[in-house]
PDB file of C-alpha atoms and ligand atoms in Angstrom:
ATOM      1  CA  MET A 180      -8.856 -66.761  56.287  1.00 53.00           C
ATOM      2  CA  THR A 181     -11.709 -68.457  58.411  1.00 55.00           C
ATOM      3  CA  ARG A 182     -14.965 -68.852  57.363  1.00 59.00           C
ATOM      4  CA  LEU A 183     -17.201 -67.441  60.646  1.00 59.00           C
ATOM      5  CA  PHE A 184     -19.810 -69.631  59.799  1.00 56.00           C
ATOM      6  CA  ALA A 185     -19.051 -72.761  57.931  1.00 56.00           C
ATOM      7  CA  GLY A 186     -21.248 -75.964  57.290  1.00 56.00           C
ATOM      8  CA  THR A 187     -24.076 -74.977  55.691  1.00 58.00           C
ATOM      9  CA  PRO A 188     -24.259 -73.414  51.471  1.00 57.00           C
ATOM     10  CA  PHE A 189     -26.406 -70.555  53.366  1.00 61.00           C
ATOM     11  CA  ASP A 190     -23.607 -69.357  55.359  1.00 70.00           C
ATOM     12  CA  ILE A 191     -20.935 -68.173  52.522  1.00 75.00           C
ATOM     13  CA  PRO A 192     -22.161 -64.855  51.438  1.00 81.00           C
ATOM     14  CA  PRO A 193     -22.213 -64.078  48.097  1.00 88.00           C
ATOM     15  CA  MET A 194     -18.752 -62.871  46.828  1.00 90.00           C
ATOM     16  CA  CYS A 195     -17.776 -61.323  43.273  1.00 91.00           C
ATOM     17  CA  ASP A 196     -15.760 -63.675  41.364  1.00 88.00           C
ATOM     18  CA  ARG A 197     -13.573 -60.852  39.704  1.00 89.00           C
ATOM     19  CA  CYS A 198     -12.444 -58.956  42.911  1.00 94.00           C
ATOM     20  CA  GLY A 199     -12.939 -61.842  45.450  1.00 91.00           C
ATOM     21  CA  LYS A 200     -14.826 -58.954  47.735  1.00 92.00           C
ATOM     22  CA  LEU A 201     -18.336 -58.981  48.830  1.00 92.00           C
ATOM     23  CA  GLU A 202     -20.854 -58.375  46.295  1.00 89.00           C
ATOM     24  CA  LYS A 203     -22.106 -55.659  48.732  1.00 89.00           C
ATOM     25  CA  ASP A 204     -18.327 -54.437  48.949  1.00 93.00           C
ATOM     26  CA  CYS A 205     -18.106 -54.796  45.123  1.00 93.00           C
ATOM     27  CA  LYS A 206     -16.509 -52.066  43.064  1.00 93.00           C
ATOM     28  CA  CYS A 207     -16.221 -53.426  39.838  1.00 93.00           C
ATOM     29  CA  PRO A 208     -17.929 -52.099  36.552  1.00 90.00           C
ATOM     30  CA  PRO A 209     -20.701 -53.930  35.091  1.00 84.00           C
ATOM     31  CA  PRO A 210     -19.910 -56.686  32.720  1.00 78.00           C
ATOM     32  CA  PRO A 211     -20.071 -55.751  29.358  1.00 78.00           C
ATOM     33  CA  PRO A 212     -23.263 -56.914  27.741  1.00 78.00           C
ATOM     34  CA  PRO A 213     -23.132 -60.130  25.959  1.00 85.00           C
ATOM     35  CA  ARG A 214     -22.267 -59.600  22.142  1.00 91.00           C
ATOM     36  CA  ILE A 215     -24.062 -61.769  18.957  1.00 94.00           C
ATOM     37  CA  PRO A 216     -21.553 -62.352  16.494  1.00 95.00           C
ATOM     38  CA  PRO A 217     -21.968 -60.857  13.693  1.00 96.00           C
ATOM     39  CA  GLN A 218     -21.973 -63.560  11.459  1.00 96.00           C
ATOM     40  CA  GLU A 219     -25.493 -64.889  13.081  1.00 96.00           C
ATOM     41  CA  GLN A 220     -26.571 -61.457  11.986  1.00 97.00           C
ATOM     42  CA  THR A 221     -28.232 -60.199   8.685  1.00 97.00           C
ATOM     43  CA  ALA A 222     -28.576 -56.696   8.482  1.00 98.00           C
ATOM     44  CA  ARG A 223     -31.264 -55.216   6.422  1.00 98.00           C
ATOM     45  CA  VAL A 224     -30.074 -52.328   4.306  1.00 98.00           C
ATOM     46  CA  LYS A 225     -31.824 -49.842   2.476  1.00 97.00           C
ATOM     47  CA  THR A 226     -32.727 -46.482   1.208  1.00 97.00           C
ATOM     48  CA  GLU A 227     -35.876 -44.390   2.045  1.00 95.00           C
ATOM     49  CA  LYS A 228     -36.765 -40.959   0.858  1.00 95.00           C
ATOM     50  CA  ARG A 229     -37.475 -38.434   3.880  1.00 91.00           C
ATOM     51  CA  GLN A 230     -39.059 -35.040   3.381  1.00 88.00           C
ATOM     52  CA  LYS A 231     -38.015 -32.476   0.746  1.00 91.00           C
ATOM     53  CA  GLY A 232     -36.795 -35.624  -1.098  1.00 92.00           C
ATOM     54  CA  LYS A 233     -33.497 -35.785   1.006  1.00 93.00           C
ATOM     55  CA  MET A 234     -32.396 -39.640   0.879  1.00 96.00           C
ATOM     56  CA  VAL A 235     -31.254 -41.654   4.007  1.00 97.00           C
ATOM     57  CA  THR A 236     -29.635 -44.956   4.179  1.00 98.00           C
ATOM     58  CA  THR A 237     -31.164 -47.294   7.204  1.00 98.00           C
ATOM     59  CA  VAL A 238     -29.610 -50.428   8.574  1.00 98.00           C
ATOM     60  CA  SER A 239     -32.075 -52.404  10.989  1.00 97.00           C
ATOM     61  CA  GLY A 240     -32.452 -56.181  11.865  1.00 97.00           C
ATOM     62  CA  LEU A 241     -29.389 -55.589  14.345  1.00 96.00           C
ATOM     63  CA  PRO A 242     -30.911 -56.203  18.025  1.00 93.00           C
ATOM     64  CA  LYS A 243     -29.806 -53.067  20.188  1.00 90.00           C
ATOM     65  CA  ILE A 244     -28.488 -55.870  22.731  1.00 87.00           C
ATOM     66  CA  GLY A 245     -25.894 -57.374  21.270  1.00 90.00           C
ATOM     67  CA  ASN A 246     -24.601 -55.128  19.259  1.00 94.00           C
ATOM     68  CA  ASP A 247     -22.380 -51.993  19.803  1.00 92.00           C
ATOM     69  CA  LEU A 248     -25.044 -49.624  17.547  1.00 95.00           C
ATOM     70  CA  PRO A 249     -23.647 -46.393  18.809  1.00 94.00           C
ATOM     71  CA  GLY A 250     -20.138 -47.733  17.935  1.00 95.00           C
ATOM     72  CA  LEU A 251     -21.556 -49.190  14.294  1.00 97.00           C
ATOM     73  CA  LEU A 252     -23.022 -45.847  13.272  1.00 98.00           C
ATOM     74  CA  THR A 253     -19.804 -44.018  13.882  1.00 97.00           C
ATOM     75  CA  GLN A 254     -17.936 -46.429  11.889  1.00 97.00           C
ATOM     76  CA  LEU A 255     -20.701 -45.778   9.198  1.00 98.00           C
ATOM     77  CA  LYS A 256     -20.672 -42.378   9.549  1.00 98.00           C
ATOM     78  CA  THR A 257     -16.554 -41.875   8.479  1.00 98.00           C
ATOM     79  CA  VAL A 258     -17.088 -44.714   5.578  1.00 97.00           C
ATOM     80  CA  CYS A 259     -19.883 -42.241   4.068  1.00 98.00           C
ATOM     81  CA  GLY A 260     -18.475 -38.953   5.647  1.00 98.00           C
ATOM     82  CA  ALA A 261     -21.811 -38.428   6.656  1.00 97.00           C
ATOM     83  CA  GLY A 262     -23.921 -37.425   9.485  1.00 97.00           C
ATOM     84  CA  GLY A 263     -26.336 -39.767  10.743  1.00 97.00           C
ATOM     85  CA  THR A 264     -28.484 -41.257  14.108  1.00 96.00           C
ATOM     86  CA  HIS A 265     -29.684 -43.901  15.662  1.00 94.00           C
ATOM     87  CA  LYS A 266     -33.114 -44.727  16.764  1.00 91.00           C
ATOM     88  CA  ASP A 267     -34.848 -47.477  18.232  1.00 90.00           C
ATOM     89  CA  GLY A 268     -32.200 -50.326  16.972  1.00 93.00           C
ATOM     90  CA  ILE A 269     -32.148 -48.246  13.672  1.00 96.00           C
ATOM     91  CA  LEU A 270     -29.018 -46.822  12.242  1.00 98.00           C
ATOM     92  CA  GLU A 271     -29.761 -43.988   9.601  1.00 97.00           C
ATOM     93  CA  ILE A 272     -26.827 -42.399   7.450  1.00 98.00           C
ATOM     94  CA  GLN A 273     -27.976 -39.508   5.854  1.00 97.00           C
ATOM     95  CA  GLY A 274     -27.516 -39.412   2.436  1.00 97.00           C
ATOM     96  CA  ASP A 275     -28.089 -42.373  -0.436  1.00 97.00           C
ATOM     97  CA  HIS A 276     -24.722 -44.993   0.758  1.00 98.00           C
ATOM     98  CA  LEU A 277     -26.163 -48.330   0.011  1.00 97.00           C
ATOM     99  CA  THR A 278     -22.901 -49.486  -1.682  1.00 97.00           C
ATOM    100  CA  ARG A 279     -20.463 -48.425   1.002  1.00 97.00           C
ATOM    101  CA  VAL A 280     -23.077 -49.382   3.819  1.00 98.00           C
ATOM    102  CA  ARG A 281     -23.405 -52.883   2.358  1.00 98.00           C
ATOM    103  CA  GLU A 282     -19.903 -52.903   2.087  1.00 98.00           C
ATOM    104  CA  THR A 283     -18.406 -51.684   5.445  1.00 98.00           C
ATOM    105  CA  LEU A 284     -21.391 -54.069   7.067  1.00 98.00           C
ATOM    106  CA  SER A 285     -20.274 -57.139   4.843  1.00 97.00           C
ATOM    107  CA  LYS A 286     -16.279 -56.447   6.373  1.00 97.00           C
ATOM    108  CA  LEU A 287     -17.084 -57.017   9.404  1.00 96.00           C
ATOM    109  CA  GLY A 288     -19.145 -60.177   8.749  1.00 97.00           C
ATOM    110  CA  TYR A 289     -22.493 -59.454   8.841  1.00 97.00           C
ATOM    111  CA  ARG A 290     -24.781 -60.404   6.441  1.00 97.00           C
ATOM    112  CA  VAL A 291     -26.348 -58.193   4.630  1.00 97.00           C
ATOM    113  CA  LYS A 292     -29.587 -58.155   2.701  1.00 92.00           C
TER     114      LYS A 292
HETATM  115 ZN1   ZN B 589     -15.897 -57.914  42.115  1.00 73.66          ZN
END
């Protein structure tokens, strides 16, 4: 390949370092967001009482960027056999599942408070 504009650094068009195409022609999917190792994070697990006396187990303290919170919620729901939601970076599992949620997070490597 011959470069038409050899000579100065400004003459090199931005290239994608994955497919080698010019950035404007690149169709690569965006890179996955960086993940923070679970070992470097502390999850706060607690139970809360909601209206009509319903208990929920909440997991907070895990940054939205750096974690696959929807994936984590799915795992916790499966382990607890319960429904749950994910809102503003806080995972919420229906019911009192303090022990199971703590165990599951510990197994994944998170520090649990
Ligand atoms: Zn590319």
